[in-house]
PDB file of C-alpha atoms in Angstrom:
ATOM      1  CA  UNK A   1      -0.007  -0.074   0.063  1.00 97.00           C
ATOM      2  CA  UNK A   2       1.637   3.272  -1.037  1.00 98.00           C
ATOM      3  CA  UNK A   3      -0.172   7.051   0.118  1.00 98.00           C
ATOM      4  CA  UNK A   4       1.015  10.047  -0.050  1.00 98.00           C
ATOM      5  CA  UNK A   5      -1.602  12.513   1.935  1.00 98.00           C
ATOM      6  CA  UNK A   6      -4.141   9.841   2.560  1.00 97.00           C
ATOM      7  CA  UNK A   7      -5.865   7.796   5.342  1.00 98.00           C
ATOM      8  CA  UNK A   8      -4.977   4.126   5.696  1.00 98.00           C
ATOM      9  CA  UNK A   9      -7.334   2.414   7.888  1.00 98.00           C
ATOM     10  CA  UNK A  10      -8.203  -1.246   8.846  1.00 98.00           C
ATOM     11  CA  UNK A  11      -5.931  -2.597   6.199  1.00 97.00           C
ATOM     12  CA  UNK A  12      -4.047  -5.584   5.917  1.00 98.00           C
ATOM     13  CA  UNK A  13      -0.802  -5.803   4.267  1.00 98.00           C
ATOM     14  CA  UNK A  14       1.091  -9.087   4.329  1.00 97.00           C
ATOM     15  CA  UNK A  15       3.430 -11.317   2.467  1.00 97.00           C
ATOM     16  CA  UNK A  16       4.700  -8.519   0.247  1.00 97.00           C
ATOM     17  CA  UNK A  17       8.329  -8.789  -1.207  1.00 96.00           C
ATOM     18  CA  UNK A  18       8.936  -4.658  -0.181  1.00 96.00           C
ATOM     19  CA  UNK A  19       7.428  -2.752   2.656  1.00 97.00           C
ATOM     20  CA  UNK A  20       3.699  -3.491   3.774  1.00 98.00           C
ATOM     21  CA  UNK A  21       2.515   0.156   3.747  1.00 98.00           C
ATOM     22  CA  UNK A  22       4.455   3.109   2.485  1.00 98.00           C
ATOM     23  CA  UNK A  23       3.069   6.177   3.879  1.00 98.00           C
ATOM     24  CA  UNK A  24       3.838  10.065   3.699  1.00 98.00           C
ATOM     25  CA  UNK A  25       1.823  12.976   5.267  1.00 98.00           C
ATOM     26  CA  UNK A  26      -0.812   9.982   6.209  1.00 98.00           C
ATOM     27  CA  UNK A  27      -2.843   8.753   9.072  1.00 98.00           C
ATOM     28  CA  UNK A  28      -2.458   4.842   9.421  1.00 98.00           C
ATOM     29  CA  UNK A  29      -4.439   3.387  11.808  1.00 98.00           C
ATOM     30  CA  UNK A  30      -5.600   0.002  13.052  1.00 98.00           C
ATOM     31  CA  UNK A  31      -3.842  -1.841  10.254  1.00 98.00           C
ATOM     32  CA  UNK A  32      -2.360  -5.391  10.293  1.00 98.00           C
ATOM     33  CA  UNK A  33       1.022  -5.232   8.574  1.00 98.00           C
ATOM     34  CA  UNK A  34       3.024  -8.584   8.662  1.00 97.00           C
ATOM     35  CA  UNK A  35       5.341 -10.917   7.187  1.00 98.00           C
ATOM     36  CA  UNK A  36       6.642  -8.583   4.438  1.00 98.00           C
ATOM     37  CA  UNK A  37       9.981  -8.835   3.039  1.00 97.00           C
ATOM     38  CA  UNK A  38      11.309  -5.337   4.135  1.00 97.00           C
ATOM     39  CA  UNK A  39       9.567  -2.872   6.494  1.00 97.00           C
ATOM     40  CA  UNK A  40       6.300  -3.301   7.965  1.00 98.00           C
ATOM     41  CA  UNK A  41       5.310   0.718   7.649  1.00 98.00           C
ATOM     42  CA  UNK A  42       7.619   2.888   6.084  1.00 98.00           C
ATOM     43  CA  UNK A  43       6.687   6.636   7.034  1.00 98.00           C
ATOM     44  CA  UNK A  44       7.421  10.064   7.437  1.00 98.00           C
ATOM     45  CA  UNK A  45       5.076  12.925   8.404  1.00 98.00           C
ATOM     46  CA  UNK A  46       2.618  10.605   9.565  1.00 98.00           C
ATOM     47  CA  UNK A  47       0.632   9.490  12.361  1.00 98.00           C
ATOM     48  CA  UNK A  48       0.643   5.567  12.878  1.00 98.00           C
ATOM     49  CA  UNK A  49      -1.651   4.127  15.696  1.00 98.00           C
ATOM     50  CA  UNK A  50      -3.301   1.079  16.849  1.00 98.00           C
ATOM     51  CA  UNK A  51      -1.574  -1.106  14.332  1.00 98.00           C
ATOM     52  CA  UNK A  52       0.006  -4.522  14.643  1.00 98.00           C
ATOM     53  CA  UNK A  53       3.341  -5.182  13.003  1.00 98.00           C
ATOM     54  CA  UNK A  54       4.709  -8.679  13.155  1.00 98.00           C
ATOM     55  CA  UNK A  55       7.506 -10.982  11.555  1.00 98.00           C
ATOM     56  CA  UNK A  56       8.513  -8.242   9.106  1.00 98.00           C
ATOM     57  CA  UNK A  57      12.099  -8.799   7.563  1.00 98.00           C
ATOM     58  CA  UNK A  58      13.187  -5.522   8.783  1.00 98.00           C
ATOM     59  CA  UNK A  59      11.828  -2.719  10.971  1.00 98.00           C
ATOM     60  CA  UNK A  60       8.117  -3.117  11.953  1.00 98.00           C
ATOM     61  CA  UNK A  61       8.177   0.733  11.597  1.00 98.00           C
ATOM     62  CA  UNK A  62      10.898   2.673  10.075  1.00 98.00           C
ATOM     63  CA  UNK A  63      10.384   6.422  10.331  1.00 98.00           C
ATOM     64  CA  UNK A  64      12.275   8.265   7.584  1.00 98.00           C
ATOM     65  CA  UNK A  65      11.099  11.924   7.958  1.00 97.00           C
ATOM     66  CA  UNK A  66      10.168  13.653  11.158  1.00 96.00           C
ATOM     67  CA  UNK A  67       7.165  15.348  12.440  1.00 96.00           C
ATOM     68  CA  UNK A  68       5.786  11.495  12.952  1.00 98.00           C
ATOM     69  CA  UNK A  69       3.523  10.343  16.005  1.00 98.00           C
ATOM     70  CA  UNK A  70       4.023   6.700  16.501  1.00 98.00           C
ATOM     71  CA  UNK A  71       1.561   5.764  19.218  1.00 98.00           C
ATOM     72  CA  UNK A  72      -0.218   2.768  20.557  1.00 98.00           C
ATOM     73  CA  UNK A  73       0.804   0.059  18.262  1.00 98.00           C
ATOM     74  CA  UNK A  74       1.969  -3.631  19.022  1.00 98.00           C
ATOM     75  CA  UNK A  75       5.465  -4.658  17.105  1.00 98.00           C
ATOM     76  CA  UNK A  76       6.188  -8.410  17.573  1.00 98.00           C
ATOM     77  CA  UNK A  77       9.143 -10.205  16.084  1.00 97.00           C
ATOM     78  CA  UNK A  78      10.137  -7.930  13.529  1.00 97.00           C
ATOM     79  CA  UNK A  79      13.391  -7.421  11.998  1.00 97.00           C
ATOM     80  CA  UNK A  80      13.870 -11.076  11.242  1.00 94.00           C
ATOM     81  CA  UNK A  81      16.971 -10.660   9.374  1.00 93.00           C
ATOM     82  CA  UNK A  82      18.910  -9.266  12.288  1.00 94.00           C
ATOM     83  CA  UNK A  83      19.980  -6.125  10.560  1.00 94.00           C
ATOM     84  CA  UNK A  84      21.849  -3.579  12.953  1.00 95.00           C
ATOM     85  CA  UNK A  85      19.738  -0.834  11.006  1.00 95.00           C
ATOM     86  CA  UNK A  86      16.346  -2.196  11.879  1.00 97.00           C
ATOM     87  CA  UNK A  87      14.335  -2.586  14.846  1.00 98.00           C
ATOM     88  CA  UNK A  88      10.914  -2.919  16.138  1.00 98.00           C
ATOM     89  CA  UNK A  89      10.696   0.858  15.684  1.00 98.00           C
ATOM     90  CA  UNK A  90      13.579   2.729  14.003  1.00 98.00           C
ATOM     91  CA  UNK A  91      13.962   6.371  13.511  1.00 98.00           C
ATOM     92  CA  UNK A  92      16.124   8.128  11.025  1.00 98.00           C
ATOM     93  CA  UNK A  93      14.730  11.506  11.630  1.00 98.00           C
ATOM     94  CA  UNK A  94      14.425  14.168  13.880  1.00 98.00           C
ATOM     95  CA  UNK A  95      11.024  15.720  16.102  1.00 98.00           C
ATOM     96  CA  UNK A  96       8.880  12.510  16.546  1.00 98.00           C
ATOM     97  CA  UNK A  97       6.800  11.155  19.336  1.00 98.00           C
ATOM     98  CA  UNK A  98       7.160   7.762  20.298  1.00 98.00           C
ATOM     99  CA  UNK A  99       4.523   6.867  22.751  1.00 98.00           C
ATOM    100  CA  UNK A 100       2.879   4.016  24.256  1.00 98.00           C
ATOM    101  CA  UNK A 101       3.898   1.146  22.072  1.00 98.00           C
ATOM    102  CA  UNK A 102       4.562  -2.573  22.835  1.00 98.00           C
ATOM    103  CA  UNK A 103       7.704  -3.915  21.271  1.00 98.00           C
ATOM    104  CA  UNK A 104       8.955  -7.423  21.514  1.00 97.00           C
ATOM    105  CA  UNK A 105      11.393 -10.018  20.097  1.00 96.00           C
ATOM    106  CA  UNK A 106      12.860  -7.874  17.295  1.00 96.00           C
ATOM    107  CA  UNK A 107      15.965  -9.272  15.794  1.00 92.00           C
ATOM    108  CA  UNK A 108      18.349  -6.558  16.744  1.00 95.00           C
ATOM    109  CA  UNK A 109      16.565  -3.813  18.780  1.00 97.00           C
ATOM    110  CA  UNK A 110      13.524  -2.995  20.195  1.00 98.00           C
ATOM    111  CA  UNK A 111      13.288   0.872  19.765  1.00 98.00           C
ATOM    112  CA  UNK A 112      16.499   2.495  18.004  1.00 98.00           C
ATOM    113  CA  UNK A 113      17.259   5.966  17.164  1.00 98.00           C
ATOM    114  CA  UNK A 114      20.107   6.233  14.517  1.00 97.00           C
ATOM    115  CA  UNK A 115      23.204   8.137  15.586  1.00 96.00           C
ATOM    116  CA  UNK A 116      23.499  11.346  13.902  1.00 95.00           C
ATOM    117  CA  UNK A 117      24.053  14.631  14.677  1.00 95.00           C
ATOM    118  CA  UNK A 118      20.710  15.801  12.728  1.00 95.00           C
ATOM    119  CA  UNK A 119      18.530  13.336  14.256  1.00 97.00           C
ATOM    120  CA  UNK A 120      17.571  15.063  17.654  1.00 97.00           C
ATOM    121  CA  UNK A 121      14.587  15.855  19.832  1.00 97.00           C
ATOM    122  CA  UNK A 122      12.621  12.783  19.066  1.00 98.00           C
ATOM    123  CA  UNK A 123      10.373  12.128  22.442  1.00 98.00           C
ATOM    124  CA  UNK A 124      10.272   8.638  23.600  1.00 98.00           C
ATOM    125  CA  UNK A 125       7.949   7.819  26.270  1.00 97.00           C
ATOM    126  CA  UNK A 126       5.549   5.456  28.185  1.00 96.00           C
ATOM    127  CA  UNK A 127       6.714   2.255  25.917  1.00 97.00           C
ATOM    128  CA  UNK A 128       7.367  -1.166  26.756  1.00 96.00           C
ATOM    129  CA  UNK A 129      10.010  -3.076  25.126  1.00 97.00           C
ATOM    130  CA  UNK A 130      11.030  -6.792  25.878  1.00 96.00           C
ATOM    131  CA  UNK A 131      13.176  -9.598  24.105  1.00 94.00           C
ATOM    132  CA  UNK A 132      16.014  -7.806  23.067  1.00 87.00           C
ATOM    133  CA  UNK A 133      18.428  -8.003  26.043  1.00 78.00           C
ATOM    134  CA  UNK A 134      20.642  -5.245  26.241  1.00 86.00           C
ATOM    135  CA  UNK A 135      19.228  -3.753  22.854  1.00 95.00           C
ATOM    136  CA  UNK A 136      15.773  -3.089  24.033  1.00 97.00           C
ATOM    137  CA  UNK A 137      16.281   0.678  23.478  1.00 97.00           C
ATOM    138  CA  UNK A 138      19.404   2.174  21.685  1.00 97.00           C
ATOM    139  CA  UNK A 139      18.930   6.021  22.032  1.00 97.00           C
ATOM    140  CA  UNK A 140      21.631   8.374  21.833  1.00 97.00           C
ATOM    141  CA  UNK A 141      22.001  11.300  24.103  1.00 92.00           C
ATOM    142  CA  UNK A 142      20.502  13.849  22.360  1.00 95.00           C
ATOM    143  CA  UNK A 143      16.819  12.689  22.486  1.00 97.00           C
ATOM    144  CA  UNK A 144      13.795  13.251  24.839  1.00 97.00           C
ATOM    145  CA  UNK A 145      13.094  10.183  26.967  1.00 96.00           C
ATOM    146  CA  UNK A 146      11.101   9.289  30.029  1.00 94.00           C
ATOM    147  CA  UNK A 147      13.169   7.384  32.748  1.00 92.00           C
ATOM    148  CA  UNK A 148      14.121   3.688  31.845  1.00 91.00           C
ATOM    149  CA  UNK A 149      12.788   1.225  34.450  1.00 89.00           C
ATOM    150  CA  UNK A 150      14.354  -2.190  33.609  1.00 85.00           C
ATOM    151  CA  UNK A 151      13.772  -4.202  37.018  1.00 72.00           C
ATOM    152  CA  UNK A 152      11.111  -7.156  37.292  1.00 72.00           C
ATOM    153  CA  UNK A 153       8.339  -7.047  40.035  1.00 74.00           C
ATOM    154  CA  UNK A 154       6.855  -3.993  41.540  1.00 75.00           C
ATOM    155  CA  UNK A 155       6.779  -0.874  39.479  1.00 71.00           C
ATOM    156  CA  UNK A 156       9.183   1.397  41.449  1.00 70.00           C
ATOM    157  CA  UNK A 157       8.666   4.642  39.598  1.00 69.00           C
ATOM    158  CA  UNK A 158       5.556   6.552  39.621  1.00 73.00           C
ATOM    159  CA  UNK A 159       6.491   8.730  36.648  1.00 84.00           C
ATOM    160  CA  UNK A 160       3.760   8.604  34.150  1.00 88.00           C
ATOM    161  CA  UNK A 161       6.606   9.024  31.140  1.00 86.00           C
ATOM    162  CA  UNK A 162       8.534   5.880  32.078  1.00 90.00           C
ATOM    163  CA  UNK A 163       9.629   3.701  29.670  1.00 92.00           C
ATOM    164  CA  UNK A 164      10.073  -0.082  30.415  1.00 86.00           C
ATOM    165  CA  UNK A 165      12.379  -2.805  29.701  1.00 90.00           C
ATOM    166  CA  UNK A 166      12.308  -6.396  30.823  1.00 84.00           C
TER     167      UNK A 166
END
């Protein structure tokens, strides 16, 4: 599915050789995107919400351009290739909001922001990431993040912006 300036809602994109959904200046919501050869959703200047991405060859969600909101998605077992430039959610741009996503068992990293002097000011809050060990979060210092809670058992932080790693 390819769109510029559209609404993509309630769709299923699966078993494509490339990306499942390529969306710029769009709203993508409540879609299922799985088992694609490349990225699940490749996006810029868009909102992606309430979607399920699973078993895609590279990133579940790959953010190429800024101004995106990636909110309330479920990314399971993406980056089956184990590529170090792919993740459950991968950011290659600045000024995005990554919030309230659940990311598990990605091939290399859960949520990853590319290390670059121009990729700054992404806000990363209230996410849960598991199954990637030390690579649950790969976030360079020039981002805005909630505190990272990485203990099991009782939640010890009352901070509503916390990210969880387990």
